[in-house]
Coordinates of C-alpha atoms and ligand atoms in Angstrom, one line a residue:
M1 CA 76.7 102.0 91.4
F2 CA 77.1 98.7 93.2
S3 CA 79.1 97.3 96.1
C4 CA 80.2 93.9 97.2
L5 CA 81.1 94.0 100.9
T6 CA 83.8 91.5 101.8
C7 CA 84.8 90.2 105.2
D8 CA 87.8 88.0 105.9
V9 CA 86.7 85.7 108.5
E10 CA 89.6 84.6 110.8
V11 CA 88.3 83.1 114.0
A12 CA 90.4 81.5 116.8
S13 CA 88.1 81.7 119.7
T14 CA 84.4 81.8 120.8
K15 CA 84.9 85.5 121.3
N16 CA 85.7 85.8 117.6
I17 CA 82.6 83.9 116.7
E18 CA 80.5 86.4 118.8
E19 CA 82.2 89.2 117.0
L20 CA 81.3 87.6 113.6
K21 CA 77.7 87.3 114.7
A22 CA 77.6 90.9 115.6
I23 CA 79.0 91.9 112.1
I24 CA 76.4 89.7 110.4
S25 CA 73.5 91.1 112.4
L26 CA 74.6 94.6 111.7
I27 CA 74.8 93.8 107.9
N28 CA 71.4 92.1 108.1
R29 CA 69.9 95.1 109.8
Y30 CA 70.5 97.0 106.6
D31 CA 69.4 94.2 104.3
A32 CA 72.9 94.4 102.8
I33 CA 74.8 91.4 101.3
C34 CA 78.3 90.4 102.2
M35 CA 80.9 88.0 100.9
F36 CA 82.5 86.1 103.8
F37 CA 85.9 84.7 103.0
I38 CA 86.3 82.0 105.6
E39 CA 89.7 80.8 106.8
I40 CA 89.3 77.3 108.1
S41 CA 91.5 74.5 109.4
Q42 CA 91.4 71.6 111.9
K43 CA 92.3 74.2 114.6
N44 CA 89.2 76.3 114.2
F45 CA 86.8 74.0 112.5
D46 CA 84.7 73.2 115.7
L47 CA 84.1 76.9 116.2
Y48 CA 82.2 77.2 112.9
K49 CA 79.9 74.3 113.7
G50 CA 76.3 75.3 114.1
I51 CA 76.6 78.7 112.7
S52 CA 76.2 77.9 108.9
N53 CA 72.7 79.3 108.8
L54 CA 74.0 82.8 109.7
F55 CA 75.4 83.1 106.2
E56 CA 72.0 82.3 104.6
K57 CA 71.5 85.6 102.8
H58 CA 75.1 86.1 102.0
E59 CA 78.0 84.4 100.1
V60 CA 80.7 82.2 101.5
G61 CA 84.1 82.2 99.9
L62 CA 87.4 80.6 100.9
H63 CA 90.3 82.5 102.6
I64 CA 93.8 80.9 102.8
H65 CA 97.0 82.4 104.1
W66 CA 99.1 80.4 101.7
G67 CA 102.0 78.4 103.1
S68 CA 100.6 78.9 106.7
M69 CA 101.5 82.6 106.6
E70 CA 104.9 82.0 105.0
S71 CA 103.8 83.8 101.9
Y72 CA 103.9 87.0 103.9
A73 CA 107.5 86.7 104.7
K74 CA 108.8 85.1 101.6
G75 CA 106.3 86.0 98.9
L76 CA 103.8 83.7 97.3
E77 CA 106.3 82.7 94.5
K78 CA 108.3 80.8 97.1
I79 CA 105.4 78.6 98.2
S80 CA 105.2 75.3 96.3
I81 CA 102.2 74.3 94.3
E82 CA 102.0 71.0 96.4
T83 CA 101.7 73.0 99.6
M84 CA 99.0 75.2 98.2
Q85 CA 97.2 72.2 96.8
T86 CA 97.1 70.6 100.2
E87 CA 95.9 73.7 101.9
L88 CA 93.2 74.1 99.3
E89 CA 92.0 70.5 99.7
I90 CA 91.9 70.5 103.5
S91 CA 90.0 73.9 103.6
L92 CA 87.5 72.8 100.9
E93 CA 86.9 69.5 102.6
L94 CA 86.1 71.3 105.9
L95 CA 83.9 74.0 104.3
N96 CA 82.0 71.2 102.4
K97 CA 81.4 69.6 105.8
L98 CA 79.7 72.8 106.9
G99 CA 77.6 72.7 103.7
F100 CA 79.5 75.3 101.7
K101 CA 80.8 74.9 98.1
P102 CA 82.8 78.1 97.6
I103 CA 83.5 79.5 94.1
S104 CA 85.2 82.7 95.3
F105 CA 88.6 83.1 96.9
R106 CA 90.8 85.6 98.7
G107 CA 94.5 85.0 99.5
G108 CA 95.7 86.2 102.9
G109 CA 97.7 89.5 102.6
L110 CA 96.1 89.8 99.1
C111 CA 98.7 87.4 97.7
C112 CA 98.1 86.4 94.2
T113 CA 100.1 84.9 91.3
D114 CA 99.3 83.4 87.9
A115 CA 100.1 80.0 89.4
S116 CA 97.7 80.5 92.3
L117 CA 94.9 81.6 90.0
R118 CA 95.5 78.6 87.7
L119 CA 95.3 76.3 90.7
L120 CA 92.1 77.9 91.9
K121 CA 90.5 77.4 88.5
E122 CA 91.5 73.8 88.5
Y123 CA 89.6 73.4 91.9
G124 CA 86.4 75.0 90.4
F125 CA 86.8 78.5 91.6
K126 CA 85.3 81.3 89.4
I127 CA 86.2 84.5 91.2
D128 CA 89.2 85.8 93.0
S129 CA 89.5 88.9 95.1
S130 CA 93.2 88.9 96.1
V131 CA 94.4 92.1 94.6
A132 CA 94.1 95.9 95.1
A133 CA 94.9 98.2 92.3
K134 CA 98.4 99.8 92.6
L135 CA 98.7 98.9 96.2
D136 CA 102.4 99.0 97.0
E137 CA 102.7 98.6 100.7
K138 CA 106.2 97.6 101.3
E139 CA 105.9 97.2 105.1
G140 CA 104.6 94.0 106.5
W141 CA 103.5 91.2 104.3
F142 CA 101.4 92.8 101.5
Q143 CA 102.4 91.8 98.0
G144 CA 103.1 94.6 95.5
H145 CA 100.1 95.3 93.3
G146 CA 101.8 97.8 91.1
S147 CA 100.3 96.6 87.8
V148 CA 96.8 95.8 89.0
P149 CA 94.4 98.2 87.1
Y150 CA 91.8 100.4 88.6
M151 CA 88.8 98.4 87.5
G152 CA 85.8 97.2 89.4
Y153 CA 86.4 93.7 88.0
Y154 CA 88.1 92.1 85.0
Y155 CA 89.1 88.8 83.4
P156 CA 92.9 88.5 83.4
S157 CA 94.6 88.1 80.0
K158 CA 97.0 85.4 78.9
R159 CA 99.9 87.6 79.9
S160 CA 99.1 87.8 83.6
Y161 CA 96.6 88.1 86.4
N162 CA 97.1 91.8 86.7
I163 CA 96.5 92.6 83.0
P164 CA 92.9 92.7 81.8
A165 CA 92.1 90.6 78.8
V166 CA 91.4 92.7 75.7
S167 CA 89.2 90.1 73.9
L168 CA 87.3 86.9 74.6
K169 CA 90.2 85.0 73.0
D170 CA 92.7 86.6 75.3
K171 CA 90.6 85.9 78.5
V172 CA 92.0 83.3 80.9
G173 CA 91.5 82.3 84.4
I174 CA 88.9 83.4 86.8
L175 CA 87.2 86.8 87.3
E176 CA 89.3 89.2 89.3
V177 CA 87.6 91.6 91.7
P178 CA 90.1 93.9 93.2
V179 CA 89.6 95.4 96.6
T180 CA 88.7 99.1 96.2
R181 CA 91.3 101.6 97.1
M182 CA 92.0 105.3 96.7
I183 CA 92.9 106.4 93.2
P184 CA 96.1 108.5 93.7
S185 CA 95.8 112.1 92.4
G186 CA 99.1 113.8 91.6
R187 CA 102.2 111.9 92.5
S188 CA 101.4 110.4 95.9
W189 CA 100.3 106.8 96.0
F190 CA 98.3 106.3 99.2
P191 CA 98.2 102.7 100.3
Y192 CA 94.7 103.1 101.7
T193 CA 92.1 100.4 100.9
L194 CA 88.5 100.9 101.6
T195 CA 88.3 99.6 105.2
P196 CA 85.9 100.9 107.8
D197 CA 88.8 102.0 110.0
N198 CA 90.5 104.4 107.8
P199 CA 89.4 108.0 107.7
F200 CA 89.6 108.2 103.9
Y201 CA 86.7 106.0 102.9
K202 CA 84.5 108.9 101.9
F203 CA 87.1 110.1 99.5
I204 CA 87.6 106.6 98.2
V205 CA 83.9 106.2 97.5
Y206 CA 83.6 109.6 95.8
E207 CA 86.7 108.9 93.7
W208 CA 85.3 105.6 92.5
M209 CA 81.9 107.2 91.8
M210 CA 83.5 109.9 89.7
K211 CA 86.0 107.8 87.9
S212 CA 83.5 105.1 87.0
H213 CA 80.9 107.6 85.8
G214 CA 78.7 106.1 83.1
K215 CA 79.8 102.5 83.7
S216 CA 76.7 100.4 84.2
K217 CA 78.2 98.2 86.8
A218 CA 81.0 100.1 88.5
L219 CA 81.8 98.3 91.7
I220 CA 83.0 99.2 95.1
T221 CA 84.6 96.4 97.1
P222 CA 85.4 97.3 100.7
I223 CA 87.4 94.9 102.8
F224 CA 87.3 94.3 106.5
H225 CA 88.0 91.5 109.0
S226 CA 85.8 89.6 111.4
W227 CA 87.8 90.7 114.4
G228 CA 87.8 94.3 113.5
E229 CA 90.7 96.2 111.9
G230 CA 94.3 97.2 112.7
K231 CA 94.3 99.7 115.5
L232 CA 90.7 98.8 116.4
R233 CA 91.6 95.2 117.2
G234 CA 91.0 93.7 120.6
N235 CA 88.8 95.5 123.1
K236 CA 88.1 98.2 120.5
F237 CA 85.6 95.9 118.7
P238 CA 82.5 98.0 119.5
K239 CA 84.2 101.0 118.0
F240 CA 85.0 99.0 114.8
L241 CA 81.3 98.0 114.6
E242 CA 80.3 101.6 114.8
K243 CA 82.7 102.4 111.9
L244 CA 81.4 99.6 109.8
D245 CA 77.9 100.8 110.5
Q246 CA 78.9 104.3 109.3
L247 CA 80.5 102.9 106.2
I248 CA 77.4 100.8 105.2
R249 CA 75.1 103.8 105.8
F250 CA 77.4 106.0 103.8
L251 CA 77.1 103.6 100.8
I252 CA 73.3 103.3 101.2
N253 CA 72.9 107.1 101.4
R254 CA 74.7 107.4 98.1
D255 CA 72.3 104.9 96.5
I256 CA 74.9 102.2 96.1
K257 CA 73.3 98.8 95.9
F258 CA 74.7 95.7 97.5
I259 CA 75.1 92.7 95.1
K260 CA 76.5 89.2 95.2
F261 CA 79.9 88.4 93.7
E262 CA 78.1 85.6 91.8
S263 CA 76.0 88.2 89.9
L264 CA 79.2 89.5 88.2
L265 CA 79.7 86.2 86.4
Ligands
LIG1 ZN1 93.4 87.3 106.1

């Protein structure tokens, strides 16, 4: 079994940078590898200056909340391609200035459409991680992911981003690496993704290990944020770090190896 840790990096203050550093040193302590999806704009660019070397052993991808967060309220379909293009160009330019040429992407709120994937491909991206199988969280700004399959990763088909290609001919777009979440048993569809702050991560890992039995490269893709998670936000950051530590140790103890997104290509 393999795992790609993913951290959405959203920093707005030097305090957030300190939190990010604490996350990276925790991950380094275990010799683990993490994909850092960085959200960057003119507003927070200066904060990232001088810390590029921290990501040395890891991967850097791009994180955009399309339409400056509007995609949460309205849905990504309502955001124009021109707006998305502008946001991509600005972010890429700023990341390039820091020395990064990302080929992996995650949309804020796990927002993804065929059009957004097409655009990402045009800009040289090779991997997207903006979906979570069957996630159907109606509250807040999450997009419905009803048709996303339970797979470690897949190439989308010509029909849509959430339908795996059945043949090489059918394969389009870029590699899709869904965030791992609980496989519902029976009729209830839990919205829980594999984040350090939910109490179900052990179940989620065991379910994935069982369901992917025999597959050579079954993949577990946890998600967390540079500022901590949901209820653990703010002054609860040390508690979040502790939970992240537990999650990483839990994976290591089950002999799950950390790999880079790039190795999936
Ligand atoms: Zn985000």
